[in-house]
Structures are given as C-alpha cells and as structure tokens.
GROMACS .gro file of C-alpha atoms in nm:
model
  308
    1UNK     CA    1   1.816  -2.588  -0.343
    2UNK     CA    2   1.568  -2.270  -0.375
    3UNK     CA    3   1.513  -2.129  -0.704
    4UNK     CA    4   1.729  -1.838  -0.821
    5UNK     CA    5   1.410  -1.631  -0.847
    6UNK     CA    6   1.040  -1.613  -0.799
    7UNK     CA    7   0.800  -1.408  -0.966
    8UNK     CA    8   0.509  -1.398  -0.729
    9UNK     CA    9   0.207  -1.229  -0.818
   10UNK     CA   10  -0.186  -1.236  -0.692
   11UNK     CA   11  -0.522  -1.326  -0.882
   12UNK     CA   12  -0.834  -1.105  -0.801
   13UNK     CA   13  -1.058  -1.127  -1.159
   14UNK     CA   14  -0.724  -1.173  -1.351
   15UNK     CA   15  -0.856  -1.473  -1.563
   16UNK     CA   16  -0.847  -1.265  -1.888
   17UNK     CA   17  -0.496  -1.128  -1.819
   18UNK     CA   18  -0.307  -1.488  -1.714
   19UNK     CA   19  -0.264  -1.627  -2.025
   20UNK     CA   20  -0.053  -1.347  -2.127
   21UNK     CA   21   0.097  -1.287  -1.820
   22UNK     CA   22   0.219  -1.621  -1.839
   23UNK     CA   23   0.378  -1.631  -2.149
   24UNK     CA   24   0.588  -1.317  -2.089
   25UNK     CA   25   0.690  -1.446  -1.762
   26UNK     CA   26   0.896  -1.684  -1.920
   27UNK     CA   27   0.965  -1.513  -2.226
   28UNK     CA   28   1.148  -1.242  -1.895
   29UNK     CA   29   1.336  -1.539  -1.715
   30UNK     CA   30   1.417  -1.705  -2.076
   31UNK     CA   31   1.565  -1.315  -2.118
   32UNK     CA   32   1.778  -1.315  -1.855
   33UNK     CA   33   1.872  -1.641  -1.908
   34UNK     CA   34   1.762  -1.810  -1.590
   35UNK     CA   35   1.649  -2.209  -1.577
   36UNK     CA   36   1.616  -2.189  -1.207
   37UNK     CA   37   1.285  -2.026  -1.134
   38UNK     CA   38   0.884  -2.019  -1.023
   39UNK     CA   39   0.648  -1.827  -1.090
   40UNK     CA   40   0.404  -1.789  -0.765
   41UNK     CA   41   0.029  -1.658  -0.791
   42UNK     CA   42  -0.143  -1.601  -0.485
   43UNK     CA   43  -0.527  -1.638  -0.531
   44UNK     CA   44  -0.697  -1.381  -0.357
   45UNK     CA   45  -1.060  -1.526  -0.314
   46UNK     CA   46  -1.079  -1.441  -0.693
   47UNK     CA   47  -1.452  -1.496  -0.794
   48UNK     CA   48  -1.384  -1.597  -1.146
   49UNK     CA   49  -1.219  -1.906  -1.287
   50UNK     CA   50  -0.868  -1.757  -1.260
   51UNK     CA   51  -0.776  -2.059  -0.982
   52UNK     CA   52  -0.900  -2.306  -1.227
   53UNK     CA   53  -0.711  -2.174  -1.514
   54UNK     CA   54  -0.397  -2.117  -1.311
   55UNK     CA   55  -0.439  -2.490  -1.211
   56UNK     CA   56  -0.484  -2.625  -1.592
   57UNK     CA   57  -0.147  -2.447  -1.645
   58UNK     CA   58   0.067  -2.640  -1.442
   59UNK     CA   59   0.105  -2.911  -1.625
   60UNK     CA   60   0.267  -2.768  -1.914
   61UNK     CA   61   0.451  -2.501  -1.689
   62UNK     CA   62   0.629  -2.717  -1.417
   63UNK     CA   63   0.781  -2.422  -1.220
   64UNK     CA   64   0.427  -2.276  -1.147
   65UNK     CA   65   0.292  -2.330  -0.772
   66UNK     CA   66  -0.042  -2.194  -0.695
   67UNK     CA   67  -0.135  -2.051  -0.302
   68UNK     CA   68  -0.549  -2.048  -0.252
   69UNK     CA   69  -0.628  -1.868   0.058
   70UNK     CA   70  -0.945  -1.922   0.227
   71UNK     CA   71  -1.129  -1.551   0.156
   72UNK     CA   72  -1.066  -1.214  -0.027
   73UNK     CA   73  -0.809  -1.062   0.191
   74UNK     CA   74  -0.722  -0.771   0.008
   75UNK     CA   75  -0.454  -0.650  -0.215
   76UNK     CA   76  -0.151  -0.580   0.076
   77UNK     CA   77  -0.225  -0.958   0.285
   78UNK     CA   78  -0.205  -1.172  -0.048
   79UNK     CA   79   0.148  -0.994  -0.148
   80UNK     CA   80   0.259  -1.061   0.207
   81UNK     CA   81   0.172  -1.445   0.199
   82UNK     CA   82   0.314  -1.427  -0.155
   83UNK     CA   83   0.641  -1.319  -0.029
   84UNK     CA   84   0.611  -1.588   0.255
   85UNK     CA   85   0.613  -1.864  -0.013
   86UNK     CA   86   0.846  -1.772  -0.216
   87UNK     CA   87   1.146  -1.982  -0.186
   88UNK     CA   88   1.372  -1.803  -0.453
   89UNK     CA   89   1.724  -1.614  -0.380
   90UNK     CA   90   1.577  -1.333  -0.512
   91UNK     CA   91   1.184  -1.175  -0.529
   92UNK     CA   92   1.035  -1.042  -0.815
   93UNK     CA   93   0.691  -0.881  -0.747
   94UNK     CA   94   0.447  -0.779  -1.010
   95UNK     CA   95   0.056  -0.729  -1.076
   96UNK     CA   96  -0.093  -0.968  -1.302
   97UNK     CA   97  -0.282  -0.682  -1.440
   98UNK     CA   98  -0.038  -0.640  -1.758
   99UNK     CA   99  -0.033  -0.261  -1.659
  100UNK     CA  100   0.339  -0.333  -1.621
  101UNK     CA  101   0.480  -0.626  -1.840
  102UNK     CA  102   0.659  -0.891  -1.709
  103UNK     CA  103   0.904  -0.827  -1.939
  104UNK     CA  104   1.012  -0.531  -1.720
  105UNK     CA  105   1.213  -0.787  -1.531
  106UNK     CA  106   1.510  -0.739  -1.767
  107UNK     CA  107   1.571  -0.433  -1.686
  108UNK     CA  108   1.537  -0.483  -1.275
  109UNK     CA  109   1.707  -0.798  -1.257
  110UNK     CA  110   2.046  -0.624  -1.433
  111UNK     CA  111   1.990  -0.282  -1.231
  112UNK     CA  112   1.975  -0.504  -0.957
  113UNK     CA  113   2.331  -0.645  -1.025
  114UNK     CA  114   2.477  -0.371  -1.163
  115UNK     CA  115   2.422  -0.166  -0.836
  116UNK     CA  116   2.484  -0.444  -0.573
  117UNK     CA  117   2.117  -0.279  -0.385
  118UNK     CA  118   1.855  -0.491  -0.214
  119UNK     CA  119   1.611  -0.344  -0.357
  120UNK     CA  120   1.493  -0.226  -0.700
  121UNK     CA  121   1.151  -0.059  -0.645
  122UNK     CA  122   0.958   0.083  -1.021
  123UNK     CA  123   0.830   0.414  -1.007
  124UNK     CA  124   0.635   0.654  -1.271
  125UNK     CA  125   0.752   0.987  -1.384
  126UNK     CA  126   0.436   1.088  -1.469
  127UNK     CA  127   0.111   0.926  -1.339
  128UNK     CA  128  -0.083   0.704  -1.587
  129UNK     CA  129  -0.484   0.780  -1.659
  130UNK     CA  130  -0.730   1.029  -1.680
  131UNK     CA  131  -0.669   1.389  -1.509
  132UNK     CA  132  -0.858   1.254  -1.201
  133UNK     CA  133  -0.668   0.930  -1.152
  134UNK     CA  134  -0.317   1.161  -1.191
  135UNK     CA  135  -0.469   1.460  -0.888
  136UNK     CA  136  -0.562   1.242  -0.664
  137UNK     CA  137  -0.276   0.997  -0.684
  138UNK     CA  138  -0.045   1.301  -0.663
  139UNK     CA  139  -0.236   1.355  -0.347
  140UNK     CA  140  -0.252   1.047  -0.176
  141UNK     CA  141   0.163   1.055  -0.197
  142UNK     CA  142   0.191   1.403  -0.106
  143UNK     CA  143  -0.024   1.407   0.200
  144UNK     CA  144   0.130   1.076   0.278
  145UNK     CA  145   0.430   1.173   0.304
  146UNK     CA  146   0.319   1.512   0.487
  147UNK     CA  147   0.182   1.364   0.736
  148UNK     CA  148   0.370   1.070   0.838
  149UNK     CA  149   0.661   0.974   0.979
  150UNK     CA  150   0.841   0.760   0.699
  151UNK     CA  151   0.902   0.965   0.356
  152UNK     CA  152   0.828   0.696   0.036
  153UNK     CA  153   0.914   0.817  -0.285
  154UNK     CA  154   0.632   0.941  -0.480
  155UNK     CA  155   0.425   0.700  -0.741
  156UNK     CA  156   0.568   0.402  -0.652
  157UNK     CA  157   0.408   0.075  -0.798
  158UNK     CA  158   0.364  -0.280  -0.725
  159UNK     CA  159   0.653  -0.371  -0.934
  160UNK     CA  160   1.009  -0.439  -0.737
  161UNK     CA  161   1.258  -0.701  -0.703
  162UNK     CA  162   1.435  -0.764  -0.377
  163UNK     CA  163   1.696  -0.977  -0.262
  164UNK     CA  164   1.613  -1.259   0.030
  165UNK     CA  165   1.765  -1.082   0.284
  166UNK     CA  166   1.533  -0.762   0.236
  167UNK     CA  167   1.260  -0.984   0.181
  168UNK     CA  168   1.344  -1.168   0.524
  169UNK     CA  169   1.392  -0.873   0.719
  170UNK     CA  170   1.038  -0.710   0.590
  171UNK     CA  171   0.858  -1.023   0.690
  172UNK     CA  172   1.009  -0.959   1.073
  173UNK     CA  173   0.779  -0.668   1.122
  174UNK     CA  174   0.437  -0.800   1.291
  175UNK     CA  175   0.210  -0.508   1.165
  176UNK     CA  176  -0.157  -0.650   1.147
  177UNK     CA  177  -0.229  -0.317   0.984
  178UNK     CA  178  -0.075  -0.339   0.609
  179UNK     CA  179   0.089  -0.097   0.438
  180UNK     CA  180   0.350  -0.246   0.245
  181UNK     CA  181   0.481   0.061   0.046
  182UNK     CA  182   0.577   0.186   0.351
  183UNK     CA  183   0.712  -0.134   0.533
  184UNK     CA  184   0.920  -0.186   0.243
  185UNK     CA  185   1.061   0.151   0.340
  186UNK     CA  186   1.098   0.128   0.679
  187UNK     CA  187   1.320  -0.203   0.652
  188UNK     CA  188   1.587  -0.026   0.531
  189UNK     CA  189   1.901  -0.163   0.326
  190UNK     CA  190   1.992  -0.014  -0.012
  191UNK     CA  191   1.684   0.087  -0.236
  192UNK     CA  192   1.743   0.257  -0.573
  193UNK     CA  193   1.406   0.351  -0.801
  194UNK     CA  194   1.359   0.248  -1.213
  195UNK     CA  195   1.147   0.451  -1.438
  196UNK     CA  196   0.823   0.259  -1.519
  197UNK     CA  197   0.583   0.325  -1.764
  198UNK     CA  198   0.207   0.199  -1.677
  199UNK     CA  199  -0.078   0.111  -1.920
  200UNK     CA  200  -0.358   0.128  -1.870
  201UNK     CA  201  -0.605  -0.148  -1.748
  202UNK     CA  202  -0.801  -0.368  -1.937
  203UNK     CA  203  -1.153  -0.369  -1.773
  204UNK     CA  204  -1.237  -0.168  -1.495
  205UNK     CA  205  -0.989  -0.102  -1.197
  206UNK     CA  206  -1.095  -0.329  -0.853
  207UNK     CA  207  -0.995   0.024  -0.666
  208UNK     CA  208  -1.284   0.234  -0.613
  209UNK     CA  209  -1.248   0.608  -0.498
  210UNK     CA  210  -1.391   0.452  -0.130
  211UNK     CA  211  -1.110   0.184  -0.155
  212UNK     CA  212  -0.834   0.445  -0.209
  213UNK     CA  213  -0.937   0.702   0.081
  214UNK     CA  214  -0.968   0.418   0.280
  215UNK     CA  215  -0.600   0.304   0.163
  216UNK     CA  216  -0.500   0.656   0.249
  217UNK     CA  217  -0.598   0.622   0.578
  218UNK     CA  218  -0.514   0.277   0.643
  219UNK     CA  219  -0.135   0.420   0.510
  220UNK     CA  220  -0.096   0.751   0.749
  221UNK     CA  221  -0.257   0.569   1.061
  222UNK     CA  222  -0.045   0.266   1.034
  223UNK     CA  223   0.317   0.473   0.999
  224UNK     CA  224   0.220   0.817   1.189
  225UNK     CA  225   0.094   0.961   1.502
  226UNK     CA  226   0.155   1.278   1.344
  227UNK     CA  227  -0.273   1.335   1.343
  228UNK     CA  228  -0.300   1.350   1.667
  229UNK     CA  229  -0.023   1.540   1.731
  230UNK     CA  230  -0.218   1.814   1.537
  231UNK     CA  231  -0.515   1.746   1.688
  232UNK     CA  232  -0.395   1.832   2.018
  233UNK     CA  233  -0.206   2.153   1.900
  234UNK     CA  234  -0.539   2.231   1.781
  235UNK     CA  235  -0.728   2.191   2.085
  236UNK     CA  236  -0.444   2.408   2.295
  237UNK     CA  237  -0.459   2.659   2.018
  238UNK     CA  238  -0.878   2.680   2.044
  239UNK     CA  239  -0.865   2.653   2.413
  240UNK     CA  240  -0.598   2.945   2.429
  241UNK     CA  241  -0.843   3.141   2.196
  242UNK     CA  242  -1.142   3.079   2.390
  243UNK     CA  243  -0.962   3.223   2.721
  244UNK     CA  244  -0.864   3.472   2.540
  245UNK     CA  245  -1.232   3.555   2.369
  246UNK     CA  246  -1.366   3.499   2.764
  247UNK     CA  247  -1.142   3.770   2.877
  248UNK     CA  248  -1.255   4.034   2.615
  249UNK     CA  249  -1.599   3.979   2.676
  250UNK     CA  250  -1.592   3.987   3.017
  251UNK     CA  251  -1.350   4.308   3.009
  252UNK     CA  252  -1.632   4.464   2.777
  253UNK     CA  253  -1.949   4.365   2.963
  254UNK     CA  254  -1.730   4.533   3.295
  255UNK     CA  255  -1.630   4.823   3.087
  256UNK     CA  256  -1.908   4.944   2.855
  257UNK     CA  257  -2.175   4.701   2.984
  258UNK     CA  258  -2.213   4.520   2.654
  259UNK     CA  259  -2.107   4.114   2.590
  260UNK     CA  260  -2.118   4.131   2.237
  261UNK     CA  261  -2.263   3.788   2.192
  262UNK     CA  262  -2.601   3.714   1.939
  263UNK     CA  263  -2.717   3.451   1.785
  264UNK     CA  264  -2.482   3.445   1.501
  265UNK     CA  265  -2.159   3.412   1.730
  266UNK     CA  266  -2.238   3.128   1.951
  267UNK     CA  267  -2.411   2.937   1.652
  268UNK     CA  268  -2.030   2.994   1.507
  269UNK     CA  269  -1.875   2.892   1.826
  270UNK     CA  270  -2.107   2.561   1.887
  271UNK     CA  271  -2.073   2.457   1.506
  272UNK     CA  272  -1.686   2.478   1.532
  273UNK     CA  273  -1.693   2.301   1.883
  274UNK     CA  274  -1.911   2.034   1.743
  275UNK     CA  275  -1.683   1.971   1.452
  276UNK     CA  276  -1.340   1.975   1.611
  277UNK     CA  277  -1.463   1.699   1.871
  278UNK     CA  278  -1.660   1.474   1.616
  279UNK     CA  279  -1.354   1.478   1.398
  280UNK     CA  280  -1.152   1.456   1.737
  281UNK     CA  281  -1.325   1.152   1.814
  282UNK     CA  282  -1.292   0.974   1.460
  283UNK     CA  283  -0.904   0.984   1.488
  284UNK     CA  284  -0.895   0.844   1.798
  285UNK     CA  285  -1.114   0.585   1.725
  286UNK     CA  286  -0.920   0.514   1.412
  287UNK     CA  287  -0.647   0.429   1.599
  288UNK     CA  288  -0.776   0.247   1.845
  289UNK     CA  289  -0.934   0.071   1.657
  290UNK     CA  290  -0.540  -0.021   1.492
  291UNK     CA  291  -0.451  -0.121   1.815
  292UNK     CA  292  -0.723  -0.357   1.874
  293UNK     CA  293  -0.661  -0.499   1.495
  294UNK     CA  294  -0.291  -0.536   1.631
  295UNK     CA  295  -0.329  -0.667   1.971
  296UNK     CA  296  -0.585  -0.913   1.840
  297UNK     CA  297  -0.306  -1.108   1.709
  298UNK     CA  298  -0.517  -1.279   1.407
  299UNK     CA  299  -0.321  -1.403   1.096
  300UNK     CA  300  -0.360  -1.177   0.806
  301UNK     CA  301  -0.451  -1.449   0.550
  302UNK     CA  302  -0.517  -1.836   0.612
  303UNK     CA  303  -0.416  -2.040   0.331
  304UNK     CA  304  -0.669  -2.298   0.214
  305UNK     CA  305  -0.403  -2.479  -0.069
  306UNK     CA  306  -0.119  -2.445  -0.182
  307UNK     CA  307  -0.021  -2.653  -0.484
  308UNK     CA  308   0.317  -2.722  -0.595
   0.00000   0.00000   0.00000
C-alpha cells in the first residue's frame, strides 16, 4: 500500500539545514496526525556530506528513502525525479533550505481538504530580501507572464502539495526543457494559492544573478513563442520604415537635388541594423537550440542509488 503522503525534497549544500529539517518534518506529519508517510530527499550531486548524513539518518527514521543521482542536475530535474519516486497518495514539496518550515504542512494539508483542489501551491504577498532580491523577482514574474503564453501567479515558491492524480498528469508532459512553475500550470485541475511567509537563508543563496536570467529565459522560451512573434513584427515594422525613408530620399534627391544622408545617419541606420539581427539571431538560436535539447531525447537526471 503507498504511503498517505510524501514529503520529497532535494539536497544541494543542505548539510547544515537537515538536521532541522528533519525534525520538523515529523514534528508536521505527527501534526496532522499521519503514521503513514516518507520523507524523500533527492541528492542533487551535493558536494558536501549532506548524502552521508541523510544516510546515517535512516536508521533511526525508518520512513526516510534517499535518491543519489549521478551529477548536479539542477534545481527543476531533481524535483522532477523527486516527484517520480514518490509513492504517496498525496505530494508534499518543499526546499530543505528552512526558508519555509516544514511545519507549513499543517496548514496545506487541511486547505487541501477543506477545498477538495488538487493543488495547494504557497505564494508570498510580499517578496522576502533586500530591495534588489524584491525588483528583480517582481520582474522575472511580470515579464514572465508578459511574454508568454501561460499566466502563473506571481511569487510563487517551491512549496505545494498535490494530489496523485495532478502529480501523474504533470509527469505526462515530455518537456526536456524544465520549467516546472509553469508545467504545474499548464496541467490544469483545481489550484488554489496559501499565503507564505519566507525567511531568509542561512548562508549564501546557490542562485546567482547569471543563474536567474538564465532561469528567466529558460522559463519564457520553454512556454512562449511570443519573442519571435515580436521579432518579426519588428522586422515588418523596420522594413516598412526603410521603404518608406527610401522613398523620401529619393523624392528629395529628384526634387531639390539633395539625399540628405551624412555620416551621422547611416552610422544610425547600420548600428540599429546590426543590433536588430544579432539579437535576431540569439532568439532563434535559443530556440533551436530547445528543440535540439528536446528532440535529443536524453533523460533529464540518471539515478545512481536509490536507498530505501
């Protein structure tokens, strides 16, 4: 019989935060009064000890399994072959991080009944972090949501709980490219958002400013063609412009014998040329280069272990 639920979380540096972690993990199921449970951490290539540590913990914490995959490979692939192992009826997914207790899982697991949904997804009303962290996460939802396709409600986190059908039908798509916020969105069913407060981190965060533009575009280019939709309206627009810029100058050289072209003006023109097909070229290697990722057909993790 599978477990009525499974916490499943991964390990990237998280030795200093298990312990805890741990402990309020079953302080949350002893909470809601469940015996029937695991707790599933995914170990991302983790370069400290926190494998080893997870390991010495299973023998005074029976319901904890343990999935080592071969390599780091990133954030998004662990979750997904987190939610592949999980066995229980329903999902509970969480960052080790203590940014977001465990403890949380109160209050999902009995919004989660109350509302009969498939999915309860946490959310913050107001960004944690400096005034840096709070702009450009503000950003990365609103352009996100600009410029694709799929609407996601703004500051979502990692922190949801989702029934086994949802987590069935999200596990159907066969995106190579990862985006999971909006995956989770795009399967559907009944989703209803919780107020979530964050802390703030212990240590320094493993997302860099080159990691999160990179998420950003990783996000828009895996869920919108909406880009290059632009792009081409730009290029008719320019094209139009330039016809139209040909036709003066030509009516002026016929008409007063003057073009009205100097240095200045077709430095202008070249520079702008130049920069609309560089950054022409970039987006459509960008997703090209998601098709070749997708018709590649590689596995987005390997596991190595997985210990039970």
């Amino acid at each position: 019989m599978p477990p009525e639920i499974s916490i499943v979380s991964t390990m990237y540096r998280s030795q200093s935060f298990l312990e805890r972690f741990l402990a309020e993990c079953l302080q949350a199921v002893s909470e809601i009064e469940c015996n029937d449970f695991e707790i599933l951490l995914i170990n991302d290539g983790s370069p400290d000890n926190s494998l080893a540590y997870a390991l010495t913990r299973r023998s005074d914490i029976p319901q904890l399994a343990v999935v080592d995959l071969s390599r780091n490979f990133g954030h998004h692939h662990a979750i997904q072959a987190g939610l592949r192992h999980a066995r229980g009826n329903l999902v509970f997914l969480i960052d080790c991080d203590l940014e977001v207790s465990p403890l949380v899982l109160t209050d999902f697991y009995r919004k989660l009944r109350e509302s009969d949904c498939d999915m309860v997804f946490g959310y913050q009303e107001a960004r944690k972090g400096g005034w840096f962290e709070q702009i450009t996460g503000n950003l990365f939802w609103k352009g996100f949501n600009f410029l694709s396709d799929i609407k996601i409600p703004e500051n979502i986190i990692t922190e949801r709980i989702m029934t086994r059908r949802f987590v069935e039908a999200l596990l159907q798509m066969g995106d190579r490219n990862l985006f999971l916020g909006g995956m989770m969105s795009w399967t559907g069913f009944h989703q209803i958002g919780l107020p979530v407060i964050k802390k703030q981190r212990g240590g320094q965060s493993t997302y860099t400013i080159a990691r999160r533009i990179g998420v950003m575009v990783n996000a828009v280019s895996s869920f919108s063609a909406q880009p290059l939709i632009w792009l081409f309206n730009t290029g008719v627009t320019i094209t139009l412009l330039s016809f139209l810029l040909a036709f003066y100058l030509v009516l002026r050289k016929l008409l007063f014998d003057d073009a009205l072209i100097g240095f200045t003006s077709v430095m202008t023109v070249m520079t702008l040329s130049l920069g609309i097909m560089t950054t022409a070229i970039g987006l459509v290697g960008i997703y090209l280069g998601k098709v070749f990722n997708q018709v590649q057909n590689r596995p987005t993790y390997i596991v190595k272990d997985i210990y039970r």
